[in-house]
Amino acid sequence: MAHIEKAQVGALRFNISAGTFHKFSALLTLVILVVVFSFGNAAFLSVNNGLTILLQTSVIGLLGIGMTMVIITGGIDLSVGSVLALSGTVTGMMVKSGLPVVPAMLLGVLTGAACGLFNGFVITKMRITPFVATLGMMLIARGFALQLTGAAPISRLGDAFGVLGNGALFRIVEQGNNGFPRVVFPGIPYPAILLVVVAVIAAYLLNRRQIGRHIYAVGSNEEAARLAGVEVHRTKLIAYSLSGALAGLSGIVLMSRLITAQPNEGVMYELDAIAAAVIGGASLMGGVGSISGTMIGGFIIGVLRNGLNMGGVSSFIQQIVIGFVVIGAVYIDQIRNRR
Amino acid sequence: MATASQTNTPLVEMIDIEKHFGGVRAVNGVSLDLFPGEVVGVLGHNGAGKSCLMRILSGAMIPNEGRIKVGGEDKTIHTPHDARDCGIETIYQSLALADHLDAPANLFLGRELKTRFGNLDEKRMMEEAAKVLHRLNPNFKNLSDPVSSLSGGQRQVIAIARAIYFNVKILIMDEPTAALGPSETAMVGELIRHLSSEGIGILLVSHDMHDVFELCDRIMVMNKGHMVGAHPIDEVSKDDVLSLIIKGGLPDGWTPRNKQLN
């Protein structure tokens, strides 16, 4: 009897470790990357550079969170890069026309959510595959952004517009002896704080709320979910709307950092977001994925970019490296599933 | 007297149901009734319209014509949710499980238990799932594993548990034993008898003549979208049933089996 019980406990442990195997291997990859880059360049492992990576990853991270929800439903959202640009330019135009920054930014997020809702509508009611529907929205949103601005960036948006992208919490500045301010601690960038808050809320929605359970169920077996009384269309509409809203939010963060509304921003960002989710263990077949995994995936991309930049590696080579990382991550996942 | 009149009201009546896809009439003016505690076999070869009829009753398909009465009252059943509200539960042949979710998540899918704050009540769902699953199969383990890693029998148990947990009145079972081994088949048979003794009406879709004659009180046979025969099981022989299924009619010179002279 005793050894049977032990075997069961063993089996249970094995199953748990198999379930988190991918996330663990991704986390290990991230640690190895940090160690390798630290040896390569002493400046890599500094507080300042760490905060830079946080800042740089926040946009991919925000897009990746929305993308993860959509991918878990078994879909894909190719429009996030363009929606990011449209939301950012709408916000910029509103600020330019005299609207205060906060309502203008809310309007930007709403613009993104509306694009996402439209995606969801096309996918559920018109029964168009997510790939095609969001490809269409990718062109539509980019076209709107370019048409509204005449393809010209909107600059001089004021200091208040730049706070979200450039501000930081707990920034410590003291007056130096020479009369110039000296930054003791650069502070935690607002975009990084925003990323953590959004990630926690998204993980809560996915793991603790009914909508999250239904998102997984729809991606796992859509017909079974429908027969069980899950409102499949509503679930998908919510997932795509959230993805759109987060694309809008990241657009505002990005444009705020530049203090310029750029209709050309965010090209190919959707691919970074998809890569982050996939590296983090999300399956494009649906039903599998997690916010924590996507965060790790996002930071793997962020650390790779940052480390390779500091090493003087060209951005073309960076693309090649990240491409191989995506393939490697999915390959590891397949080995896990075959076992 | 009261009980007698209660048993005279069918649990469910489907009246003149029609369903067509383009020019194809999959279900053609079919009526069906089911009384409390009754096990009715719904038979017919593939494409005869029996699955279609069952899907209509379970809310997975909307009929073009016809009415459905539950407990004597007209009901609109347009979604699986509507059907469940009427106490109609279905065990699909495919089992309709979400493979990546665990047993409690599947059992409560679409009807999740929640805490006061609207969060998923994982603890209570796990406890309730353990209770109902262990009643069906005392050896059921791996409650927190994704159901894709479970055996066919365990998956069937989850599908059954999901149907009987929520105050079922009418149970539709689509080929419940097709994928099961002998001991699991026996378990399902026992379960059907137990549920019918509690007054639950069961519609059993099956190809297995042995199961049908073992378990059913009555059979209804469909052929090419029509209902071609509805008989108490002791009226017909296996050959009669096969004739209904294949030819759409009883053999020439048929007399009820229970009234035949030896």
Coordinates of N, CA, C and O in Angstrom, one line a residue, chain B residues 122-179:
Chain B
E122 N -12.9 27.6 -6.4 CA -12.2 26.3 -6.8 C -12.4 25.3 -5.8 O -12.5 24.1 -6.1
K123 N -12.3 25.7 -4.5 CA -12.3 24.7 -3.4 C -13.6 23.9 -3.4 O -13.6 22.7 -3.4
R124 N -14.7 24.7 -3.5 CA -16.0 24.0 -3.4 C -16.3 23.2 -4.7 O -16.8 22.1 -4.6
M125 N -15.8 23.7 -5.8 CA -16.0 22.9 -7.0 C -15.2 21.6 -7.0 O -15.7 20.6 -7.4
M126 N -14.0 21.7 -6.4 CA -13.2 20.5 -6.3 C -13.9 19.5 -5.3 O -14.0 18.3 -5.7
E127 N -14.4 20.0 -4.2 CA -15.1 19.1 -3.3 C -16.3 18.4 -3.9 O -16.5 17.2 -3.7
E128 N -17.1 19.3 -4.5 CA -18.4 18.7 -5.1 C -18.1 17.7 -6.2 O -18.7 16.7 -6.3
A129 N -17.1 18.1 -7.0 CA -16.7 17.2 -8.1 C -16.2 15.8 -7.6 O -16.6 14.8 -8.0
A130 N -15.4 15.9 -6.5 CA -14.9 14.7 -5.9 C -16.0 13.8 -5.4 O -16.1 12.6 -5.6
K131 N -17.1 14.5 -4.8 CA -18.2 13.7 -4.3 C -18.9 13.0 -5.4 O -19.1 11.8 -5.3
V132 N -19.3 13.7 -6.4 CA -20.1 13.1 -7.5 C -19.3 12.1 -8.3 O -19.8 11.0 -8.7
L133 N -18.0 12.4 -8.5 CA -17.2 11.5 -9.3 C -16.9 10.2 -8.5 O -17.0 9.1 -9.1
H134 N -16.7 10.3 -7.3 CA -16.4 9.1 -6.5 C -17.7 8.3 -6.3 O -17.6 7.1 -6.1
R135 N -18.9 8.9 -6.3 CA -20.1 8.1 -6.3 C -20.2 7.2 -7.5 O -20.7 6.1 -7.5
L136 N -19.8 7.8 -8.7 CA -19.9 7.0 -9.9 C -18.7 6.0 -10.1 O -18.9 4.9 -10.6
N137 N -17.5 6.4 -9.6 CA -16.4 5.6 -9.7 C -15.5 5.8 -8.5 O -14.7 6.8 -8.5
P138 N -15.5 4.9 -7.5 CA -14.8 5.2 -6.3 C -13.3 5.3 -6.5 O -12.6 5.9 -5.6
N139 N -12.8 4.8 -7.6 CA -11.3 4.9 -7.9 C -10.9 6.1 -8.6 O -9.7 6.2 -9.0
F140 N -11.8 7.0 -8.8 CA -11.4 8.2 -9.6 C -10.4 9.0 -8.9 O -10.5 9.5 -7.8
K141 N -9.3 9.2 -9.6 CA -8.2 10.1 -9.1 C -7.9 11.2 -10.1 O -8.6 11.4 -11.0
N142 N -6.7 11.8 -9.9 CA -6.3 12.8 -10.9 C -7.3 13.9 -11.1 O -7.5 14.3 -12.3
L143 N -7.9 14.4 -10.1 CA -9.0 15.4 -10.3 C -8.4 16.7 -10.8 O -9.1 17.5 -11.4
S144 N -7.2 17.0 -10.5 CA -6.6 18.3 -11.0 C -5.8 18.2 -12.2 O -5.1 19.1 -12.6
D145 N -5.8 17.0 -12.9 CA -5.1 16.9 -14.2 C -6.0 17.3 -15.3 O -7.2 17.2 -15.2
P146 N -5.4 17.8 -16.4 CA -6.2 18.1 -17.6 C -6.9 16.8 -18.0 O -6.3 15.8 -18.0
V147 N -8.1 16.9 -18.5 CA -8.9 15.7 -18.8 C -8.3 15.0 -20.0 O -8.6 13.8 -20.2
S148 N -7.5 15.7 -20.8 CA -6.9 15.0 -21.9 C -6.0 13.8 -21.5 O -5.7 12.9 -22.3
S149 N -5.5 13.9 -20.2 CA -4.6 12.8 -19.8 C -5.3 11.7 -19.1 O -4.7 10.7 -18.7
L150 N -6.7 11.7 -19.1 CA -7.4 10.7 -18.5 C -7.9 9.6 -19.4 O -7.9 9.8 -20.7
S151 N -8.2 8.4 -18.9 CA -8.7 7.3 -19.8 C -10.1 7.6 -20.3 O -10.8 8.4 -19.8
G152 N -10.5 6.8 -21.3 CA -11.8 7.0 -21.9 C -12.9 6.8 -20.9 O -13.9 7.5 -20.9
G153 N -12.7 5.8 -20.0 CA -13.7 5.5 -19.0 C -13.9 6.7 -18.0 O -15.0 7.1 -17.6
Q154 N -12.7 7.3 -17.6 CA -12.8 8.4 -16.7 C -13.4 9.6 -17.3 O -14.2 10.3 -16.7
R155 N -13.1 9.8 -18.6 CA -13.7 11.0 -19.3 C -15.2 10.8 -19.4 O -16.0 11.7 -19.2
Q156 N -15.6 9.5 -19.6 CA -17.1 9.2 -19.7 C -17.7 9.5 -18.4 O -18.8 10.1 -18.3
V157 N -17.0 9.2 -17.3 CA -17.6 9.4 -15.9 C -17.8 10.9 -15.7 O -18.8 11.4 -15.1
I158 N -16.8 11.7 -16.2 CA -17.0 13.2 -16.0 C -18.2 13.7 -16.8 O -19.0 14.5 -16.3
A159 N -18.3 13.2 -18.0 CA -19.5 13.6 -18.8 C -20.8 13.2 -18.2 O -21.8 14.0 -18.2
I160 N -20.8 12.0 -17.6 CA -22.1 11.6 -16.9 C -22.3 12.4 -15.6 O -23.4 12.9 -15.4
A161 N -21.2 12.7 -14.9 CA -21.3 13.4 -13.6 C -21.9 14.8 -13.9 O -22.7 15.3 -13.2
R162 N -21.4 15.4 -15.0 CA -21.8 16.8 -15.4 C -23.3 16.8 -15.7 O -24.0 17.7 -15.4
A163 N -23.8 15.7 -16.3 CA -25.3 15.6 -16.6 C -26.1 15.4 -15.4 O -27.3 15.9 -15.3
I164 N -25.7 14.6 -14.4 CA -26.6 14.2 -13.3 C -26.4 15.1 -12.1 O -27.2 15.1 -11.2
Y165 N -25.3 15.9 -12.1 CA -25.1 16.7 -10.9 C -26.2 17.8 -10.7 O -26.6 18.1 -9.6
F166 N -26.6 18.4 -11.8 CA -27.5 19.5 -11.7 C -29.0 19.2 -11.9 O -29.6 19.4 -12.9
N167 N -29.6 18.5 -10.9 CA -31.0 18.3 -10.9 C -31.6 18.0 -12.2 O -32.5 18.7 -12.7
V168 N -31.2 16.9 -12.8 CA -31.6 16.5 -14.2 C -33.0 15.9 -14.1 O -33.3 15.2 -13.1
K169 N -33.9 16.2 -15.1 CA -35.2 15.6 -15.2 C -35.2 14.7 -16.4 O -35.9 13.7 -16.4
I170 N -34.6 15.2 -17.5 CA -34.6 14.5 -18.7 C -33.2 14.3 -19.2 O -32.4 15.3 -19.3
L171 N -32.8 13.1 -19.4 CA -31.4 12.8 -19.7 C -31.3 12.2 -21.1 O -31.9 11.2 -21.4
I172 N -30.5 12.9 -22.0 CA -30.3 12.4 -23.3 C -28.9 11.7 -23.3 O -27.9 12.4 -23.0
M173 N -28.8 10.5 -23.7 CA -27.5 9.8 -23.7 C -27.3 9.3 -25.2 O -28.0 8.5 -25.7
D174 N -26.2 9.9 -25.8 CA -25.9 9.6 -27.2 C -24.8 8.5 -27.2 O -23.7 8.9 -26.9
E175 N -25.1 7.3 -27.5 CA -24.2 6.2 -27.6 C -23.3 6.2 -26.3 O -22.0 6.3 -26.5
P176 N -23.9 6.1 -25.2 CA -23.0 6.2 -24.0 C -22.0 5.1 -23.8 O -21.1 5.3 -23.0
T177 N -22.2 4.0 -24.4 CA -21.3 2.8 -24.1 C -20.4 2.5 -25.3 O -19.6 1.6 -25.3
A178 N -20.5 3.3 -26.4 CA -19.8 3.0 -27.6 C -18.3 2.8 -27.4 O -17.6 2.0 -28.0
A179 N -17.7 3.7 -26.5 CA -16.3 3.7 -26.4 C -15.8 3.0 -25.1 O -14.7 3.2 -24.7

